[in-house]
CSV table of C-alpha atoms and ligand atoms in Angstrom, one decimal:
chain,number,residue,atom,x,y,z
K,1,UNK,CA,0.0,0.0,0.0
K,2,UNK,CA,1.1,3.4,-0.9
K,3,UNK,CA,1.5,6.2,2.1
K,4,UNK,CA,3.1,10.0,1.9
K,5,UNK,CA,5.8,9.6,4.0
K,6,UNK,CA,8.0,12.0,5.8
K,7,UNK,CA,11.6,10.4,5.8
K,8,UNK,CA,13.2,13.4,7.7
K,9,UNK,CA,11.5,16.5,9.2
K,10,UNK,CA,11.0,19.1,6.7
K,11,UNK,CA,8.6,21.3,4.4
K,12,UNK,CA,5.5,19.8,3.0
K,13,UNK,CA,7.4,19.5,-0.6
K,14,UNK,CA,9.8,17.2,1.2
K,15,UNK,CA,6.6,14.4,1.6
K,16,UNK,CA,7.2,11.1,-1.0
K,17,UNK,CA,4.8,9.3,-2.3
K,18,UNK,CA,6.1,5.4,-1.4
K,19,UNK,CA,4.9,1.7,-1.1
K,20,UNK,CA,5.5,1.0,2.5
K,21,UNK,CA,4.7,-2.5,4.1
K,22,UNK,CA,1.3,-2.6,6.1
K,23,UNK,CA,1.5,-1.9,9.5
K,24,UNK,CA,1.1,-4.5,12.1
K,25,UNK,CA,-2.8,-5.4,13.7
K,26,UNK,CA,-2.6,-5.0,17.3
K,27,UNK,CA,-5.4,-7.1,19.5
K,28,UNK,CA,-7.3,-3.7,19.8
K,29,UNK,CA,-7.3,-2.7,16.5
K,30,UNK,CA,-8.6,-1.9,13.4
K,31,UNK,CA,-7.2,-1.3,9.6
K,32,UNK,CA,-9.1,0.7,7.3
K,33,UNK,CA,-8.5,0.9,4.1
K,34,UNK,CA,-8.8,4.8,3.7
K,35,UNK,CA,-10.9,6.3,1.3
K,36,UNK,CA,-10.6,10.2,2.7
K,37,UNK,CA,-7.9,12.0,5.4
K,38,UNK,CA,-8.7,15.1,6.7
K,39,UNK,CA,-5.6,17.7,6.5
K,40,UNK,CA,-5.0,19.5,9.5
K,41,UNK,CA,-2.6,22.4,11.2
K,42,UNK,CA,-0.8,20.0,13.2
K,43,UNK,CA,0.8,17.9,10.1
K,44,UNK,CA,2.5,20.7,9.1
K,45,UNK,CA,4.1,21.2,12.5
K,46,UNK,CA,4.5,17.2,12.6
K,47,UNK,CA,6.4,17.0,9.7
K,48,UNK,CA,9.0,20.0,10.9
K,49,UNK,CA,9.1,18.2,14.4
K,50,UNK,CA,7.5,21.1,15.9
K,51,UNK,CA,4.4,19.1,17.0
K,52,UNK,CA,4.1,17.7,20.8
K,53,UNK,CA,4.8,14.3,19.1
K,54,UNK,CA,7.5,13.9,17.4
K,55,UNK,CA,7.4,10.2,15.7
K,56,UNK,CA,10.7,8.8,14.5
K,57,UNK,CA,11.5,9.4,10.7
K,58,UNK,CA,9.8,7.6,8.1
K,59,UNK,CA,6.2,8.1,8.9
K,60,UNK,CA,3.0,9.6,7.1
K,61,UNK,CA,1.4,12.4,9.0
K,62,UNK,CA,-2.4,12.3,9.1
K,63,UNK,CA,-4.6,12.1,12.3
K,64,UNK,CA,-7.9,11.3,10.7
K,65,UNK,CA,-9.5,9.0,8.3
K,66,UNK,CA,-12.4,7.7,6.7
K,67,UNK,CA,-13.2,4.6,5.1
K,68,UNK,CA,-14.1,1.1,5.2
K,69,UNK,CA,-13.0,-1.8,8.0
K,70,UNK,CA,-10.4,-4.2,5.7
K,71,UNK,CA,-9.9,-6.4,9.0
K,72,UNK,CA,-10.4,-6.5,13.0
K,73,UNK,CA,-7.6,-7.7,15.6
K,74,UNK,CA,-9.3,-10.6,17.8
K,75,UNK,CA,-10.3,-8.5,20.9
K,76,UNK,CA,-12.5,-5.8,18.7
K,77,UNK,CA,-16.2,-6.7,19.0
K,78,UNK,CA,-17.4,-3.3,17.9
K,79,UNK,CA,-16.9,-3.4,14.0
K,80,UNK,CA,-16.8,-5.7,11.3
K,81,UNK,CA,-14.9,-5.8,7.6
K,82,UNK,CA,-17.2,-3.8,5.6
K,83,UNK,CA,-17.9,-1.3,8.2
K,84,UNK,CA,-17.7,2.3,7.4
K,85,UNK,CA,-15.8,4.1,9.9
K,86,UNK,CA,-13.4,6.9,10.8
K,87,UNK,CA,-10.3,6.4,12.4
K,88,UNK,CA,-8.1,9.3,14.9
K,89,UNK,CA,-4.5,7.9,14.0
K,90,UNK,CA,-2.7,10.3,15.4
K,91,UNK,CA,0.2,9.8,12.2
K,92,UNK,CA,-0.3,8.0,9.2
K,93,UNK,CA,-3.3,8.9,8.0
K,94,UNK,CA,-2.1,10.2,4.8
K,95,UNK,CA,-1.7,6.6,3.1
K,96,UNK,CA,-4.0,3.8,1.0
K,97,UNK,CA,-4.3,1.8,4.7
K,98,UNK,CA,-4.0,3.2,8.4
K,99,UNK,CA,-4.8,1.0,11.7
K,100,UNK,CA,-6.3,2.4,14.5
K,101,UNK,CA,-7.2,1.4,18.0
K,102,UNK,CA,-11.2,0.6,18.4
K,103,UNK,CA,-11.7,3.2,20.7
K,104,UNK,CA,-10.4,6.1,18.3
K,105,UNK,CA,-12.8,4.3,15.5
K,106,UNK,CA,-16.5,5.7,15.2
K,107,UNK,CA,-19.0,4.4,12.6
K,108,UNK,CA,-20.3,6.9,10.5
K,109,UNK,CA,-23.8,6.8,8.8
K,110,UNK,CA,-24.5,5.6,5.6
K,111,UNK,CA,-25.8,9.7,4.3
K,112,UNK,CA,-22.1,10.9,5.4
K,113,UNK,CA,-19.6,11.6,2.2
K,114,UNK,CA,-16.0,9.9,3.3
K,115,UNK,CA,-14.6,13.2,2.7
K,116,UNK,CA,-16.8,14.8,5.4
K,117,UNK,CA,-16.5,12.5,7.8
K,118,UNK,CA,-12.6,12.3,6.8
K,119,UNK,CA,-12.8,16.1,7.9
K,120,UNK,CA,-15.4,15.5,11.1
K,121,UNK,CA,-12.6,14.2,14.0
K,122,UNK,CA,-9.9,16.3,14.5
K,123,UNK,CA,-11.2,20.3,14.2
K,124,UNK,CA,-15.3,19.4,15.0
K,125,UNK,CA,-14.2,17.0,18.1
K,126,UNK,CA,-11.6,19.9,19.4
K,127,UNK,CA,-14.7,22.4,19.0
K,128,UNK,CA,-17.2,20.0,20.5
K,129,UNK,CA,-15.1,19.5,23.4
K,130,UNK,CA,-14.0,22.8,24.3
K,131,UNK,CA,-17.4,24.7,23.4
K,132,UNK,CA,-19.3,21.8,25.5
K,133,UNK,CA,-17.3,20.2,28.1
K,134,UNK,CA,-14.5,23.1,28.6
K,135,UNK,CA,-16.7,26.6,28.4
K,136,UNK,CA,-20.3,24.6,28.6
K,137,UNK,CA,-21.9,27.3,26.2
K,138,UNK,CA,-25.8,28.4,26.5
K,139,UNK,CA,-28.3,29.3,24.1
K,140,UNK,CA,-28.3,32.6,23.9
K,141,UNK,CA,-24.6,33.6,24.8
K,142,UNK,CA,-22.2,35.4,22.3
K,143,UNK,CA,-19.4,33.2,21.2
K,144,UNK,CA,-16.2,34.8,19.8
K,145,UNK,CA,-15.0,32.8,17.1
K,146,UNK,CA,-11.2,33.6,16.3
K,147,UNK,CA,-8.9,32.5,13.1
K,148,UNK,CA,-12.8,31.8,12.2
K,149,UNK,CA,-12.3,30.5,8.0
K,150,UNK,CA,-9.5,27.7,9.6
K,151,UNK,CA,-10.8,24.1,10.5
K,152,UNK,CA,-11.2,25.1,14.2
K,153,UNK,CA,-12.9,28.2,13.3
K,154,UNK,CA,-15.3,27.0,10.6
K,155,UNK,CA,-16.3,24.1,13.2
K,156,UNK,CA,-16.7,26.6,16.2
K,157,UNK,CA,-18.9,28.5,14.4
K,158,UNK,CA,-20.9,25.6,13.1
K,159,UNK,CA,-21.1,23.9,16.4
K,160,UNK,CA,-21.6,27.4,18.1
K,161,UNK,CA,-24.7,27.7,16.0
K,162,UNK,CA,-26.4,24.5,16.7
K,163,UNK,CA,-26.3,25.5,20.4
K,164,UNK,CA,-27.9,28.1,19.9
K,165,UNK,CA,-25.1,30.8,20.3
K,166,UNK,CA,-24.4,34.6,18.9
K,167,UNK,CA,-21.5,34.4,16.4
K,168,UNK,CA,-18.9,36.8,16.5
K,169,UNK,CA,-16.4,36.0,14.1
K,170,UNK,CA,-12.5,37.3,13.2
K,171,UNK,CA,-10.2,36.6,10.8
K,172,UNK,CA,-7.4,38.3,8.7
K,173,UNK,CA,-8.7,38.4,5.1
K,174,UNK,CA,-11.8,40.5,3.8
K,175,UNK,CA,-12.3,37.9,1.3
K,176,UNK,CA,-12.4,34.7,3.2
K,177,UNK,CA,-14.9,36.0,6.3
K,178,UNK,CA,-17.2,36.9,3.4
K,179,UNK,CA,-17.0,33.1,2.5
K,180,UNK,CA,-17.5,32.3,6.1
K,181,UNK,CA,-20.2,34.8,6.9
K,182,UNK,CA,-22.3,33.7,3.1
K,183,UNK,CA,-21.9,29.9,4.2
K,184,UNK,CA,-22.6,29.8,7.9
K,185,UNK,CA,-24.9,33.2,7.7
K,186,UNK,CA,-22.9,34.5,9.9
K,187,UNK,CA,-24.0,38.4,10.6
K,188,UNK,CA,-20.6,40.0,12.6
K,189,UNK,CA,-17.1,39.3,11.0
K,190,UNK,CA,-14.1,41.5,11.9
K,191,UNK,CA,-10.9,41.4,10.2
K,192,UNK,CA,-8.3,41.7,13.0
K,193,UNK,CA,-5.8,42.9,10.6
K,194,UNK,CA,-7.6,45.7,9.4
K,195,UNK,CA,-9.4,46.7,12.6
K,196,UNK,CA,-6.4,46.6,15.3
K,197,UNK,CA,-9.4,47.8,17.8
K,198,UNK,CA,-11.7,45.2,17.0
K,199,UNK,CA,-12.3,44.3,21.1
K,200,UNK,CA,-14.3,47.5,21.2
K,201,UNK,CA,-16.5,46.4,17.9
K,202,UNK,CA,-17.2,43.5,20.3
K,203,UNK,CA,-17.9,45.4,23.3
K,204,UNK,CA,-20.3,47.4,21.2
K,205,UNK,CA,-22.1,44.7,19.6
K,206,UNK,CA,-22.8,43.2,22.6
K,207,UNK,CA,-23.5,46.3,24.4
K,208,UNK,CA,-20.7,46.7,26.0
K,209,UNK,CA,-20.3,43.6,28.0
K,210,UNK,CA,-18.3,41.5,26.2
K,211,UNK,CA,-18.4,37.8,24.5
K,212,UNK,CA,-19.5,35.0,27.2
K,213,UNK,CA,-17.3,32.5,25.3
K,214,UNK,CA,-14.0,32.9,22.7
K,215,UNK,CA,-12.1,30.5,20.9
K,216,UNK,CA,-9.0,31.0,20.4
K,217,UNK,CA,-6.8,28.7,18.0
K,218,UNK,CA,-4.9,31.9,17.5
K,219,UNK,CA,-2.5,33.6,20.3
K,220,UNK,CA,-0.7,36.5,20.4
K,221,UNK,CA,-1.8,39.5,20.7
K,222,UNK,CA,-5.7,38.2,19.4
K,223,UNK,CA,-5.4,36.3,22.8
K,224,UNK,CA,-3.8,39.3,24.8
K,225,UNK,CA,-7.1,42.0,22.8
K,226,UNK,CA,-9.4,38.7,23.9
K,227,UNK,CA,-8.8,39.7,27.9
K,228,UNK,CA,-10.1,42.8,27.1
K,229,UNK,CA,-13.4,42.3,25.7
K,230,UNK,CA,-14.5,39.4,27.6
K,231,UNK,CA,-17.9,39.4,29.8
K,232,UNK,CA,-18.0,38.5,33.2
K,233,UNK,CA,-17.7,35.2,34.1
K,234,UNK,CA,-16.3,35.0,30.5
K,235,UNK,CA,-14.5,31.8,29.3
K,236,UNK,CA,-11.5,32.3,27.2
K,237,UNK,CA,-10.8,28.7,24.9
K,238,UNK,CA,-6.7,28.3,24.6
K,239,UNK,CA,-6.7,25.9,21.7
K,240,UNK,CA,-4.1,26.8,19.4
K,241,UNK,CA,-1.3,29.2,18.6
K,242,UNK,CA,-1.2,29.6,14.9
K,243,UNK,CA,0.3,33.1,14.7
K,244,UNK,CA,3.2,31.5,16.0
K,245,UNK,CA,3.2,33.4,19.2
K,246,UNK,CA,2.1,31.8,22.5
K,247,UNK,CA,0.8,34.6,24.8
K,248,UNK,CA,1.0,35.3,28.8
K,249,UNK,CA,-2.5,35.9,30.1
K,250,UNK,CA,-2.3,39.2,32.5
K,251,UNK,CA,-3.8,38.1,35.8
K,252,UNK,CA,-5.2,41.5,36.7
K,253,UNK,CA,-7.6,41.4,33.7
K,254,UNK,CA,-8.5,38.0,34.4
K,255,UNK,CA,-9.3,38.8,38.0
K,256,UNK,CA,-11.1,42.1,37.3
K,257,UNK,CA,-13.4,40.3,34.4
K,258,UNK,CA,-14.1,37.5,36.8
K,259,UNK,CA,-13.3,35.4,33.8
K,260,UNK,CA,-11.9,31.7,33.3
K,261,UNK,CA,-9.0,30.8,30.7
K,262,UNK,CA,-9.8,27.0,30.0
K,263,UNK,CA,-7.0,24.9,28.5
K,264,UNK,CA,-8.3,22.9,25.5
K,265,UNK,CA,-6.4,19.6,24.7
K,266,UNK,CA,-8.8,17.1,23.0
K,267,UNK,CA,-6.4,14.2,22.3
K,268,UNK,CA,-5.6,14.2,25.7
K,269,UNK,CA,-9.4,13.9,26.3
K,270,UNK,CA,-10.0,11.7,23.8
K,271,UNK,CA,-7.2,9.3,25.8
K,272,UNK,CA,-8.6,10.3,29.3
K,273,UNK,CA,-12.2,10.0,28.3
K,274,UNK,CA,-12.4,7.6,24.9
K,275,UNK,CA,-16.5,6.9,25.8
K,276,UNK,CA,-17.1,10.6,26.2
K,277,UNK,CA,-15.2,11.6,23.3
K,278,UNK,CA,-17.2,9.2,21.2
K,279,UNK,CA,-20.1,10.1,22.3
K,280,UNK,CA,-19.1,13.5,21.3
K,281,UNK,CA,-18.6,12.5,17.9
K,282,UNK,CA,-21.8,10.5,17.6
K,283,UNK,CA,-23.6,13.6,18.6
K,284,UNK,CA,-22.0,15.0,15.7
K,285,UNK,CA,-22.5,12.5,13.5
K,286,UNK,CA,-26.5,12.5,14.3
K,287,UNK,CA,-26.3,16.7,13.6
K,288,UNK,CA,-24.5,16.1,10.3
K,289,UNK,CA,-27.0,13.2,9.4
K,290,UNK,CA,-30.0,15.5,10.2
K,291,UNK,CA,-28.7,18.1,8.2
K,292,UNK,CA,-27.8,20.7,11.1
K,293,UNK,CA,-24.3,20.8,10.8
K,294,UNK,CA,-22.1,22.3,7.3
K,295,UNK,CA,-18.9,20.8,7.1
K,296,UNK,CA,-17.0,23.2,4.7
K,297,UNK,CA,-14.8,21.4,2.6
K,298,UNK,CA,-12.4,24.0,0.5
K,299,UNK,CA,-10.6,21.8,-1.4
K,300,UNK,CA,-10.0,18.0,-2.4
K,301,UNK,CA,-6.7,16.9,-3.7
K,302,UNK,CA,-5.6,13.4,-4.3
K,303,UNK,CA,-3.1,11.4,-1.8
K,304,UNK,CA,-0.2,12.1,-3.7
K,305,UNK,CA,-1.0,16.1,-3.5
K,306,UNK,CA,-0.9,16.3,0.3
K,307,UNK,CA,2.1,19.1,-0.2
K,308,UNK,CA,-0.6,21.1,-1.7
K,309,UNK,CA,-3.0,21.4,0.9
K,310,UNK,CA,0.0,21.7,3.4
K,311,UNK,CA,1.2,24.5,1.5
K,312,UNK,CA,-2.3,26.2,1.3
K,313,UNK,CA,-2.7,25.9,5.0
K,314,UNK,CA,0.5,27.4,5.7
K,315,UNK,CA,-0.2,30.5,3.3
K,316,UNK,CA,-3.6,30.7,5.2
K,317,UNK,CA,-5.9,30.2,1.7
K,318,UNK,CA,-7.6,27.4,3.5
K,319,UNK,CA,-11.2,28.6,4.3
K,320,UNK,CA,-12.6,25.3,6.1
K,321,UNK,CA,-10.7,22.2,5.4
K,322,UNK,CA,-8.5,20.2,2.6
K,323,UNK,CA,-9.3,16.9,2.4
K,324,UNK,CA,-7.0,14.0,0.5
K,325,UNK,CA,-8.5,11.3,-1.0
K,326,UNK,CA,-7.1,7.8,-2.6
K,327,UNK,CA,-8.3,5.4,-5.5
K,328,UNK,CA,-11.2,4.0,-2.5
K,329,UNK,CA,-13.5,7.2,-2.8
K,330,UNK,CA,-15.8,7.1,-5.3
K,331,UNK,CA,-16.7,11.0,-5.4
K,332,UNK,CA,-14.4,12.9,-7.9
K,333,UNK,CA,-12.3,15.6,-7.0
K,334,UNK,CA,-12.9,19.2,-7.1
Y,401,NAP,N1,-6.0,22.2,21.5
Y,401,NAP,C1,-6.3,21.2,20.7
Y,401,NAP,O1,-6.8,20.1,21.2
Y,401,NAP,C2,-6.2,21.3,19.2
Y,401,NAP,C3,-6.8,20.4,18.3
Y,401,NAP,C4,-6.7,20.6,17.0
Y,401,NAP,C5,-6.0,21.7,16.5
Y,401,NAP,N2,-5.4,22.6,17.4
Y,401,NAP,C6,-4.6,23.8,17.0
Y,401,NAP,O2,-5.5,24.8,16.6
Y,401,NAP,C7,-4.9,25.6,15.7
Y,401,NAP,C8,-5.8,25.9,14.5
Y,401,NAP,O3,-6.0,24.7,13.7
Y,401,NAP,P1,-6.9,24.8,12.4
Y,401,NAP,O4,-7.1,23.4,12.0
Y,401,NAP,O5,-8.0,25.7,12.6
Y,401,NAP,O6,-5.8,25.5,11.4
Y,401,NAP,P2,-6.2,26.3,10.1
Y,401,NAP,O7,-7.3,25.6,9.4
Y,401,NAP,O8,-4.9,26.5,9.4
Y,401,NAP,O9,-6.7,27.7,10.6
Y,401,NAP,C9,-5.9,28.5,11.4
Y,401,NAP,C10,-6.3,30.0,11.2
Y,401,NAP,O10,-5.4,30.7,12.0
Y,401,NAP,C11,-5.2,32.0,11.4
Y,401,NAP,N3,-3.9,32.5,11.5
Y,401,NAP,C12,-3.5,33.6,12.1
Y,401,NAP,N4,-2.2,33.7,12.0
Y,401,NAP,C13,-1.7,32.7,11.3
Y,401,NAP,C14,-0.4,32.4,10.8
Y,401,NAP,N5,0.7,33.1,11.1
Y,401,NAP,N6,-0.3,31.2,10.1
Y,401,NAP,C15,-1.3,30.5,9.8
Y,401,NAP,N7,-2.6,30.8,10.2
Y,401,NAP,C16,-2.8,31.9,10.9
Y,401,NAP,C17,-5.7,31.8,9.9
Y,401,NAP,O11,-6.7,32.8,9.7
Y,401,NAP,P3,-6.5,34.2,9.0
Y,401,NAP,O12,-5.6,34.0,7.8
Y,401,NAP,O13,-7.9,34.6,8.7
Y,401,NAP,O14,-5.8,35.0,10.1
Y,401,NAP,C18,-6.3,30.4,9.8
Y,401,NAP,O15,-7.5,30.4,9.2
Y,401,NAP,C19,-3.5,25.0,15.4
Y,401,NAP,O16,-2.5,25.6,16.1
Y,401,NAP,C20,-3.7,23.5,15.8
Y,401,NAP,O17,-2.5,22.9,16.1
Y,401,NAP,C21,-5.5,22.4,18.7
């Protein structure tokens, strides 16, 4: 089988296309043979060795995939060959096969497209978790959606709205929060790079107290303007530090907004708590088969362009996700 492997840490152009021997089946596992990956911000850090795991040179990145059960290891009683499923692998997701432990497999329903479910785990489980279980947002409640056209954005906002939450969303490109805003119908978008005040646009448009919940997969100085409008009691998501900058929260402001700043790590939560994250997911999966949720795919390349979508994500063009398919998937690409 054929995977994108990473043979030393390096740029996305560095990836090779090679025939690699399958992977061993663990007791606990399950191979898939892979019809869809999701592309995500962390395999381009992975493949630098910037990531928090830092797998041993040759490896494919890829934390997600979609497709059908190929074969079971004896102590899975959950699925069957034939089953369609996705799969949180962590690495080597980008490839024809990828095995995963049961417990990181959910079944998906037969209305889901692989490539939307290939897209589903890794940004729509972080948002689930952090919106739900770390900030438990209310109807009603404005949520500030930061880097808001990336994966993490795109599913806050989508997630946001089926709770029944205010958007607020930011980003740094005129042209992609018009995507967003059209798509999601969202009503506020602010371009933090043209509007350096924008935390008194969001005091105003929620007259003057503040958004209840942000996320944040940004940091830097959108983390450090976050403090400042925040409402009381305000939770502040940490869940990523794409500018490249990881801020210091200023306890004063935190103490004089009475506000939390919650700590989002959803693979650690999907290791802690595998039946709670699942149950996330099938939550997610019964939206998306009901029609409530919009999965906003921006591009699908095949396997063997994974350095493309890399490279798009790390030039920011993404609006949503990339998703890679192989041969499997019967859709075409577009
Ligand atoms: N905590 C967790 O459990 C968890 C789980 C998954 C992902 N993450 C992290 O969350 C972050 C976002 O992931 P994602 O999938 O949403 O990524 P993404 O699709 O690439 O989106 C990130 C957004 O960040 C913004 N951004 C601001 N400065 C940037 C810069 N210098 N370079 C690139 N983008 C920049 C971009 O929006 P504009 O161009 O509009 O500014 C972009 O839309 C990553 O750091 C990822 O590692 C965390």
């Amino acid at each position: 089988m054929r995977a994108m492997l990473c043979t030393a840490y390096g740029p996305p152009d560095s990836l090779v296309l090679r025939d690699v021997p399958r992977a061993p089946l663990g007791e606990h596992d399950v191979r898939i043979g892979v019809h869809a990956a999701g592309v995500n911000f962390p395999d381009l850090l992975i493949i630098q060795g910037l990531y928090q795991f830092k797998p041993e040179p040759p490896f494919a990145p890829g934390g997600e995939v979609a497709g059908e059960v190929l074969e079971t290891g004896p102590a899975v009683t959950d699925f069957v060959p034939g089953d369609r499923v996705i799969g949180m692998t962590r690495w080597n997701g980008y490839a024809e096969e990828a095995v995963a432990p049961a417990h990181r497999c959910i079944a998906i329903p037969a209305s889901a497209d692989m490539r939307v479910a290939a897209g589903l785990a890794l940004t729509y489980g972080t948002s689930y978790h952090a919106l739900v279980q770390r900030a438990s947002l209310q109807p009603g409640e404005t949520l500030l959606v930061h880097g808001a056209a990336g994966g993490i954005g795109t599913a806050a906002i989508d997630i946001g709205q089926c709770l029944g939450a205010r958007i607020v969303a930011t980003g740094g490109n005129d042209q992609k929060l018009q995507a967003v805003a059209a798509h999601y119908g969202v009503e506020h978008v602010i371009n933090y790079n043209t509007e350096p005040n924008w935390k008194d646009r969001v005091r105003a448009l929620t007259h003057g107290r503040g958004a209840d919940v942000i996320c944040d997969p940004v940091g830097g100085d959108v983390f450090e303007k976050s403090l400042r409008c925040i409402n009381w009691e305000g939770r502040l998501l940490v869940v990523g530090f794409t500018s490249g900058t990881i801020p210091s929260a200023r306890a004063n402001l935190i103490l004089l907004k009475g506000c939390s700043v919650v700590g989002v790590f959803w693979g650690a939560y999907a290791d802690r708590d595998p039946e709670g994250n699942r149950a996330n997911l099938q939550r997610l999966f019964r939206w998306l088969d009901e029609g409530r949720l919009r999965p906003l795919i921006a591009r699908t390349l095949p396997l063997a362009e994974a350095a493309v979508g890399l490279e798009m994500l790390a030039r920011r063009e993404v609006v949503g996700k990339v998703i890679l398919t192989t041969d499997r998937y019967e859709g075409g690409h577009a």
